[in-house]
Short mmCIF file of C-alpha atoms in Angstrom, two decimals:
data_model
loop_
_atom_site.label_atom_id
_atom_site.label_comp_id
_atom_site.label_asym_id
_atom_site.label_seq_id
_atom_site.Cartn_x
_atom_site.Cartn_y
_atom_site.Cartn_z
CA UNK A 1 -176.54 -107.28 -92.15
CA UNK A 2 -176.72 -110.02 -89.60
CA UNK A 3 -173.68 -112.09 -88.86
CA UNK A 4 -173.38 -115.14 -91.26
CA UNK A 5 -173.93 -118.64 -89.24
CA UNK A 6 -170.77 -119.88 -90.76
CA UNK A 7 -168.83 -116.93 -89.17
CA UNK A 8 -170.17 -117.66 -85.73
CA UNK A 9 -169.34 -121.34 -86.12
CA UNK A 10 -165.84 -120.61 -87.25
CA UNK A 11 -165.27 -117.80 -84.54
CA UNK A 12 -166.42 -120.10 -81.86
CA UNK A 13 -164.05 -123.04 -82.90
CA UNK A 14 -161.12 -120.45 -83.13
CA UNK A 15 -161.92 -119.14 -79.50
CA UNK A 16 -161.92 -122.70 -78.20
CA UNK A 17 -158.57 -123.23 -79.67
CA UNK A 18 -156.94 -119.85 -78.27
CA UNK A 19 -158.91 -119.69 -74.95
CA UNK A 20 -155.84 -120.68 -72.88
CA UNK A 21 -154.06 -117.84 -74.17
CA UNK A 22 -156.77 -115.37 -72.73
CA UNK A 23 -156.88 -117.19 -69.45
CA UNK A 24 -153.10 -116.87 -69.22
CA UNK A 25 -153.46 -113.09 -69.95
CA UNK A 26 -156.14 -112.47 -67.65
CA UNK A 27 -154.31 -114.27 -64.73
CA UNK A 28 -151.20 -112.18 -65.34
CA UNK A 29 -152.93 -108.99 -65.74
CA UNK A 30 -154.83 -109.66 -62.38
CA UNK A 31 -151.44 -110.67 -60.67
CA UNK A 32 -149.85 -107.37 -61.83
CA UNK A 33 -153.06 -105.29 -60.55
CA UNK A 34 -152.79 -106.76 -57.36
CA UNK A 35 -149.04 -106.72 -56.46
CA UNK A 36 -148.06 -103.36 -58.58
CA UNK A 37 -151.31 -101.30 -57.70
CA UNK A 38 -153.32 -102.43 -54.93
CA UNK A 39 -150.75 -104.09 -52.54
CA UNK A 40 -148.13 -101.50 -53.64
CA UNK A 41 -150.21 -98.49 -52.48
CA UNK A 42 -152.09 -99.99 -49.61
CA UNK A 43 -155.43 -99.52 -51.52
CA UNK A 44 -158.23 -101.53 -50.23
CA UNK A 45 -159.67 -103.36 -53.06
CA UNK A 46 -160.58 -106.45 -54.62
CA UNK A 47 -159.22 -107.87 -57.99
CA UNK A 48 -160.93 -110.48 -59.86
CA UNK A 49 -160.38 -111.95 -63.29
CA UNK A 50 -162.33 -114.05 -65.67
CA UNK A 51 -162.40 -115.19 -69.30
CA UNK A 52 -165.20 -115.60 -71.44
CA UNK A 53 -166.61 -118.93 -71.69
CA UNK A 54 -167.14 -120.67 -75.11
CA UNK A 55 -170.72 -120.72 -74.37
CA UNK A 56 -171.05 -117.20 -73.37
CA UNK A 57 -168.89 -116.04 -76.69
CA UNK A 58 -171.34 -117.88 -78.76
CA UNK A 59 -174.22 -116.42 -76.93
CA UNK A 60 -172.93 -112.90 -77.49
CA UNK A 61 -172.50 -113.60 -81.28
CA UNK A 62 -176.02 -114.90 -81.48
CA UNK A 63 -177.36 -111.79 -79.68
CA UNK A 64 -175.34 -109.59 -82.05
CA UNK A 65 -176.88 -111.54 -85.11
CA UNK A 66 -180.53 -111.40 -83.71
CA UNK A 67 -180.51 -107.63 -82.76
CA UNK A 68 -178.51 -106.59 -85.66
CA UNK A 69 -176.44 -104.24 -83.29
CA UNK A 70 -173.19 -105.43 -84.76
CA UNK A 71 -172.32 -106.97 -88.13
CA UNK A 72 -169.04 -109.04 -88.67
CA UNK A 73 -168.42 -110.53 -92.26
CA UNK A 74 -165.40 -112.67 -91.25
CA UNK A 75 -163.88 -114.15 -88.26
CA UNK A 76 -161.05 -111.88 -88.22
CA UNK A 77 -163.67 -108.95 -87.79
CA UNK A 78 -165.26 -110.74 -84.74
CA UNK A 79 -161.89 -110.95 -83.10
CA UNK A 80 -160.72 -107.48 -83.99
CA UNK A 81 -164.38 -105.99 -82.84
CA UNK A 82 -164.71 -107.83 -79.58
CA UNK A 83 -162.29 -106.62 -76.78
CA UNK A 84 -163.44 -108.50 -73.68
CA UNK A 85 -162.23 -111.95 -74.06
CA UNK A 86 -159.88 -111.55 -71.18
CA UNK A 87 -161.25 -109.12 -68.22
CA UNK A 88 -160.20 -107.98 -64.98
CA UNK A 89 -162.01 -105.99 -62.39
CA UNK A 90 -160.66 -103.88 -59.64
CA UNK A 91 -163.35 -103.01 -57.06
CA UNK A 92 -162.13 -100.52 -54.87
CA UNK A 93 -163.88 -100.13 -51.18
CA UNK A 94 -163.72 -96.33 -51.65
CA UNK A 95 -164.61 -94.38 -54.84
CA UNK A 96 -161.95 -91.86 -53.94
CA UNK A 97 -159.12 -94.55 -54.70
CA UNK A 98 -160.03 -94.98 -58.29
CA UNK A 99 -157.88 -92.06 -59.24
CA UNK A 100 -154.82 -93.65 -57.93
CA UNK A 101 -155.79 -96.82 -59.55
CA UNK A 102 -156.34 -95.19 -62.85
CA UNK A 103 -152.91 -93.45 -62.79
CA UNK A 104 -151.32 -96.66 -61.57
CA UNK A 105 -152.67 -98.77 -64.65
CA UNK A 106 -151.49 -96.17 -67.08
CA UNK A 107 -148.10 -96.69 -65.45
CA UNK A 108 -148.06 -100.49 -65.43
CA UNK A 109 -149.63 -101.46 -68.61
CA UNK A 110 -149.29 -100.45 -72.25
CA UNK A 111 -152.04 -99.44 -74.90
CA UNK A 112 -152.77 -102.06 -77.60
CA UNK A 113 -151.68 -99.70 -80.15
CA UNK A 114 -148.63 -98.58 -78.23
CA UNK A 115 -147.99 -95.61 -76.12
CA UNK A 116 -149.94 -94.91 -72.97
CA UNK A 117 -153.26 -96.57 -71.86
CA UNK A 118 -156.16 -94.29 -72.47
CA UNK A 119 -159.18 -94.48 -69.90
CA UNK A 120 -162.64 -94.71 -70.94
CA UNK A 121 -165.19 -93.51 -68.23
CA UNK A 122 -168.56 -95.21 -68.44
CA UNK A 123 -170.27 -93.29 -65.72
CA UNK A 124 -173.97 -93.53 -66.87
CA UNK A 125 -175.85 -92.36 -63.88
CA UNK A 126 -179.44 -91.19 -64.96
CA UNK A 127 -181.86 -91.39 -62.23
CA UNK A 128 -185.08 -90.96 -64.43
CA UNK A 129 -183.82 -93.78 -66.59
CA UNK A 130 -182.70 -96.11 -63.85
CA UNK A 131 -179.23 -96.20 -65.04
CA UNK A 132 -176.36 -96.46 -62.53
CA UNK A 133 -173.45 -98.09 -64.09
CA UNK A 134 -170.27 -96.47 -62.85
CA UNK A 135 -166.90 -97.75 -64.09
CA UNK A 136 -163.76 -96.76 -65.88
CA UNK A 137 -162.61 -99.39 -68.65
CA UNK A 138 -159.13 -99.62 -69.92
CA UNK A 139 -157.95 -101.74 -72.81
CA UNK A 140 -154.53 -102.72 -71.99
CA UNK A 141 -151.52 -105.18 -72.93
CA UNK A 142 -148.70 -106.39 -71.07
CA UNK A 143 -145.61 -104.35 -71.09
CA UNK A 144 -142.50 -105.56 -73.10
CA UNK A 145 -140.55 -106.68 -70.15
CA UNK A 146 -143.46 -109.17 -69.23
CA UNK A 147 -143.48 -110.71 -72.96
CA UNK A 148 -140.82 -113.38 -72.17
CA UNK A 149 -141.01 -116.94 -71.64
CA UNK A 150 -144.56 -118.44 -71.20
CA UNK A 151 -145.94 -114.87 -71.93
CA UNK A 152 -144.38 -114.17 -75.18
CA UNK A 153 -147.25 -115.36 -77.15
CA UNK A 154 -149.51 -112.66 -75.70
CA UNK A 155 -147.81 -109.86 -77.59
CA UNK A 156 -150.58 -107.67 -79.13
CA UNK A 157 -153.30 -109.47 -77.20
CA UNK A 158 -155.35 -107.26 -74.99
CA UNK A 159 -157.12 -107.39 -71.80
CA UNK A 160 -160.06 -105.13 -70.68
CA UNK A 161 -159.62 -103.83 -67.10
CA UNK A 162 -162.63 -102.30 -65.24
CA UNK A 163 -162.26 -100.05 -62.18
CA UNK A 164 -165.28 -99.31 -60.03
CA UNK A 165 -166.13 -98.98 -56.41
CA UNK A 166 -167.21 -102.23 -54.50
CA UNK A 167 -170.86 -101.00 -54.31
CA UNK A 168 -171.00 -100.01 -58.06
CA UNK A 169 -169.69 -103.58 -58.79
CA UNK A 170 -172.90 -104.97 -57.16
CA UNK A 171 -175.15 -102.98 -59.24
CA UNK A 172 -173.21 -103.43 -62.34
CA UNK A 173 -173.23 -107.13 -61.95
CA UNK A 174 -176.84 -107.57 -61.06
CA UNK A 175 -178.01 -105.17 -63.80
CA UNK A 176 -175.92 -107.16 -66.16
CA UNK A 177 -177.52 -110.32 -65.44
CA UNK A 178 -181.03 -109.27 -65.30
CA UNK A 179 -180.91 -106.33 -68.07
CA UNK A 180 -178.36 -107.49 -70.61
CA UNK A 181 -178.12 -111.29 -70.85
CA UNK A 182 -181.60 -112.38 -71.09
CA UNK A 183 -183.47 -112.61 -74.40
CA UNK A 184 -186.46 -110.84 -75.01
CA UNK A 185 -187.31 -107.14 -74.04
CA UNK A 186 -185.47 -106.83 -71.21
CA UNK A 187 -186.64 -105.71 -67.55
CA UNK A 188 -190.20 -104.57 -67.06
CA UNK A 189 -191.42 -101.62 -64.95
CA UNK A 190 -191.44 -103.44 -61.54
CA UNK A 191 -187.77 -104.72 -62.38
CA UNK A 192 -186.61 -101.13 -63.50
CA UNK A 193 -187.88 -99.69 -60.27
CA UNK A 194 -186.20 -102.06 -57.89
CA UNK A 195 -182.89 -101.61 -59.79
CA UNK A 196 -183.30 -97.86 -59.29
CA UNK A 197 -183.75 -98.50 -55.53
CA UNK A 198 -180.64 -100.72 -55.54
CA UNK A 199 -178.72 -97.99 -57.50
CA UNK A 200 -179.53 -95.31 -55.05
CA UNK A 201 -178.56 -97.59 -52.05
CA UNK A 202 -175.23 -98.22 -53.83
CA UNK A 203 -174.64 -94.54 -54.04
CA UNK A 204 -175.37 -94.14 -50.38
CA UNK A 205 -173.33 -97.13 -49.76
CA UNK A 206 -170.14 -95.68 -51.25
CA UNK A 207 -170.50 -92.67 -48.72
CA UNK A 208 -170.76 -94.89 -45.70
CA UNK A 209 -167.89 -97.04 -46.67
CA UNK A 210 -165.82 -94.15 -46.99
CA UNK A 211 -166.78 -92.98 -43.48
CA UNK A 212 -166.38 -96.28 -42.14
CA UNK A 213 -162.93 -96.55 -43.37
CA UNK A 214 -162.13 -93.19 -41.95
CA UNK A 215 -163.25 -94.37 -38.56
CA UNK A 216 -161.27 -97.28 -38.86
CA UNK A 217 -158.01 -95.34 -39.72
CA UNK A 218 -158.67 -93.29 -36.65
CA UNK A 219 -158.97 -96.51 -34.52
CA UNK A 220 -155.74 -97.98 -35.89
CA UNK A 221 -153.61 -94.61 -35.28
CA UNK A 222 -154.28 -95.37 -31.48
CA UNK A 223 -153.59 -98.98 -31.88
CA UNK A 224 -150.42 -100.53 -30.07
CA UNK A 225 -148.41 -103.76 -30.54
CA UNK A 226 -147.42 -105.19 -33.90
CA UNK A 227 -148.61 -104.08 -37.37
CA UNK A 228 -151.43 -106.13 -38.56
CA UNK A 229 -151.06 -105.41 -42.19
CA UNK A 230 -149.97 -102.44 -44.52
CA UNK A 231 -153.02 -100.70 -43.70
CA UNK A 232 -152.14 -100.56 -40.02
CA UNK A 233 -148.59 -99.76 -40.85
CA UNK A 234 -149.79 -96.68 -43.00
CA UNK A 235 -152.40 -95.68 -40.41
CA UNK A 236 -149.86 -95.67 -37.43
CA UNK A 237 -147.05 -93.97 -39.26
CA UNK A 238 -149.07 -91.36 -41.21
CA UNK A 239 -149.03 -88.71 -38.46
CA UNK A 240 -145.31 -88.80 -38.33
CA UNK A 241 -144.96 -87.86 -42.14
CA UNK A 242 -147.56 -85.31 -42.65
CA UNK A 243 -145.71 -83.94 -45.86
CA UNK A 244 -145.91 -87.65 -47.50
CA UNK A 245 -148.55 -89.48 -49.32
CA UNK A 246 -147.67 -92.44 -47.17
CA UNK A 247 -150.03 -94.87 -48.76
CA UNK A 248 -148.44 -94.39 -52.10
CA UNK A 249 -145.73 -97.09 -52.47
CA UNK A 250 -146.61 -98.23 -48.95
CA UNK A 251 -146.36 -102.04 -49.91
CA UNK A 252 -142.62 -101.93 -50.41
CA UNK A 253 -141.86 -100.02 -47.30
CA UNK A 254 -143.97 -102.35 -45.32
CA UNK A 255 -142.16 -105.47 -47.11
CA UNK A 256 -138.86 -104.12 -46.12
CA UNK A 257 -140.02 -103.49 -42.47
CA UNK A 258 -141.21 -106.88 -42.32
CA UNK A 259 -138.09 -108.46 -43.81
CA UNK A 260 -136.00 -106.41 -40.88
CA UNK A 261 -138.67 -107.52 -38.29
CA UNK A 262 -139.62 -104.05 -37.85
CA UNK A 263 -142.87 -104.93 -36.11
CA UNK A 264 -144.07 -101.54 -34.67
CA UNK A 265 -143.63 -97.90 -35.13
CA UNK A 266 -140.85 -97.77 -32.46
CA UNK A 267 -138.61 -100.36 -34.29
CA UNK A 268 -139.14 -98.51 -37.72
CA UNK A 269 -138.04 -95.12 -36.24
CA UNK A 270 -134.92 -96.76 -34.56
CA UNK A 271 -133.92 -98.51 -38.07
CA UNK A 272 -134.71 -95.54 -40.16
CA UNK A 273 -132.71 -92.96 -38.38
CA UNK A 274 -133.50 -89.45 -38.53
CA UNK A 275 -136.12 -89.44 -41.39
CA UNK A 276 -138.76 -88.22 -39.02
CA UNK A 277 -136.96 -85.06 -38.01
CA UNK A 278 -135.17 -84.50 -41.48
CA UNK A 279 -137.38 -85.56 -44.41
CA UNK A 280 -135.57 -83.21 -46.47
CA UNK A 281 -132.22 -84.79 -46.08
CA UNK A 282 -133.64 -88.39 -46.99
CA UNK A 283 -135.57 -86.83 -50.00
CA UNK A 284 -132.09 -85.63 -51.17
CA UNK A 285 -130.62 -88.96 -50.66
CA UNK A 286 -133.51 -90.31 -52.68
CA UNK A 287 -132.66 -88.05 -55.66
CA UNK A 288 -128.95 -88.95 -55.38
CA UNK A 289 -130.18 -92.71 -55.51
CA UNK A 290 -132.70 -92.09 -58.38
CA UNK A 291 -129.68 -90.31 -60.40
CA UNK A 292 -127.50 -93.52 -59.99
CA UNK A 293 -130.51 -95.68 -61.08
CA UNK A 294 -130.88 -93.43 -64.24
CA UNK A 295 -127.03 -93.66 -65.03
CA UNK A 296 -126.96 -97.33 -64.51
CA UNK A 297 -129.78 -98.18 -66.61
CA UNK A 298 -132.51 -99.06 -64.02
CA UNK A 299 -134.79 -96.02 -64.28
CA UNK A 300 -137.93 -98.42 -63.97
CA UNK A 301 -136.67 -98.47 -60.20
CA UNK A 302 -136.82 -94.77 -59.56
CA UNK A 303 -138.50 -93.71 -56.65
CA UNK A 304 -141.10 -90.89 -55.49
CA UNK A 305 -139.93 -88.23 -53.10
CA UNK A 306 -143.49 -87.48 -52.03
CA UNK A 307 -144.22 -91.13 -51.04
CA UNK A 308 -143.47 -93.94 -48.68
CA UNK A 309 -140.43 -94.53 -50.92
CA UNK A 310 -138.89 -91.72 -48.54
CA UNK A 311 -139.04 -94.32 -45.66
CA UNK A 312 -137.78 -97.17 -47.93
CA UNK A 313 -134.67 -95.27 -48.72
CA UNK A 314 -134.06 -94.43 -45.00
CA UNK A 315 -134.40 -97.94 -44.17
CA UNK A 316 -131.97 -99.13 -47.04
CA UNK A 317 -129.48 -96.49 -46.50
CA UNK A 318 -128.74 -98.22 -43.05
CA UNK A 319 -129.80 -101.75 -43.60
CA UNK A 320 -129.60 -102.64 -47.16
CA UNK A 321 -127.18 -105.64 -46.50
CA UNK A 322 -129.58 -107.16 -43.85
CA UNK A 323 -132.63 -106.66 -46.39
CA UNK A 324 -130.72 -108.38 -49.03
CA UNK A 325 -129.68 -111.39 -46.74
CA UNK A 326 -133.38 -111.68 -45.53
CA UNK A 327 -134.43 -111.69 -49.25
CA UNK A 328 -132.05 -114.72 -50.03
CA UNK A 329 -133.28 -116.46 -46.97
CA UNK A 330 -136.75 -116.18 -48.18
CA UNK A 331 -135.97 -117.71 -51.53
CA UNK A 332 -138.85 -116.04 -53.32
CA UNK A 333 -139.39 -117.62 -56.81
CA UNK A 334 -139.95 -114.53 -58.54
CA UNK A 335 -137.89 -111.29 -58.01
CA UNK A 336 -139.68 -108.46 -56.12
CA UNK A 337 -139.23 -104.81 -56.49
CA UNK A 338 -138.02 -104.73 -52.94
CA UNK A 339 -135.05 -107.17 -53.81
CA UNK A 340 -134.12 -105.24 -57.05
CA UNK A 341 -134.07 -101.93 -54.80
CA UNK A 342 -131.88 -103.71 -52.08
CA UNK A 343 -129.36 -104.97 -54.61
CA UNK A 344 -129.14 -101.63 -56.41
CA UNK A 345 -128.91 -99.69 -53.18
CA UNK A 346 -126.08 -102.01 -51.91
CA UNK A 347 -124.27 -101.32 -55.25
CA UNK A 348 -124.96 -97.47 -54.89
CA UNK A 349 -123.55 -97.51 -51.35
CA UNK A 350 -120.35 -99.51 -52.76
CA UNK A 351 -119.55 -96.81 -55.36
CA UNK A 352 -120.10 -94.17 -52.76
CA UNK A 353 -117.68 -95.92 -50.37
CA UNK A 354 -114.99 -96.28 -53.17
CA UNK A 355 -115.31 -92.70 -54.41
CA UNK A 356 -115.00 -91.73 -50.51
CA UNK A 357 -111.75 -93.88 -50.09
CA UNK A 358 -110.14 -92.47 -53.39
CA UNK A 359 -110.89 -88.92 -51.97
CA UNK A 360 -109.44 -89.56 -48.75
CA UNK A 361 -106.31 -91.55 -50.41
CA UNK A 362 -105.70 -88.66 -52.56
CA UNK A 363 -105.91 -86.04 -49.58
CA UNK A 364 -103.51 -88.15 -47.40
CA UNK A 365 -101.32 -88.50 -50.53
CA UNK A 366 -101.20 -84.68 -51.01
#
């Protein structure tokens, strides 16, 4: 049965009153995706957010009513049945990075029903039907620790995240505007043929971009002088740590290096001690720190012994006081993960020092 006109009017009116909440949600989800997923793992990607306009929401309901594809008997059914009021898109330069993004989304966010986020792959490539839509969809809520202050009224409100390659993003957007939004019978034969040609080009483009970035990384490995950005940081240090996935959590190691004015590989190695020659020893140190974090209720800060966290621990083990001082001088308005790690590492070293002094005192007394 079609959607009653009064339901459409009331739903649009309600959305007009509540849209500010969705704007706030989309902005915060995009911010977390940028800092906790893309920057933290040195992923080349663009993060964008959007919230449905009142006009587009009304148009969507009118299309549903006209086509009969969906039926809503009440306003509450409308809001239960439409999940993309707030949306975030993560467009990676390389398709190969989407798996890491998927893992990180499941780590950072929560499922609307509680528990872990469930990915919903939407790859629908069909050459004969000129279909080239490629994306992974996620329905997410903010984690409990985010639901404080201004974000407290977002509890239970969900946001759609779409993950795709940059080239797939181009096709998805164009096809959506041409084939989905217009009224009528949709694209004709010529349009479908051109969409198919564009789809093939985007698939080829993915492969070309991957090769381009591989060539860029080879060039960066030979570069000298100061680090340009986190990607340069990873490229120039990767060869020294073949046993690590250096791009994972590289954002924190790079931030700490910047705080310590470690602007090139030589300075990083000098400040980090013997990490290049004895990664196993630093990993053992990392596990000791993880045990401390677990015991003192900060398990959310635990580190990954196969990632750039090994370098982070090597730097903090010798420079945590300097890092904390640099963070205080910077006076960031929002605490960073690097700040939390530096604070906890100083406490960890202090407890170690106290234990060592006690042991030495007992030995001397004996």
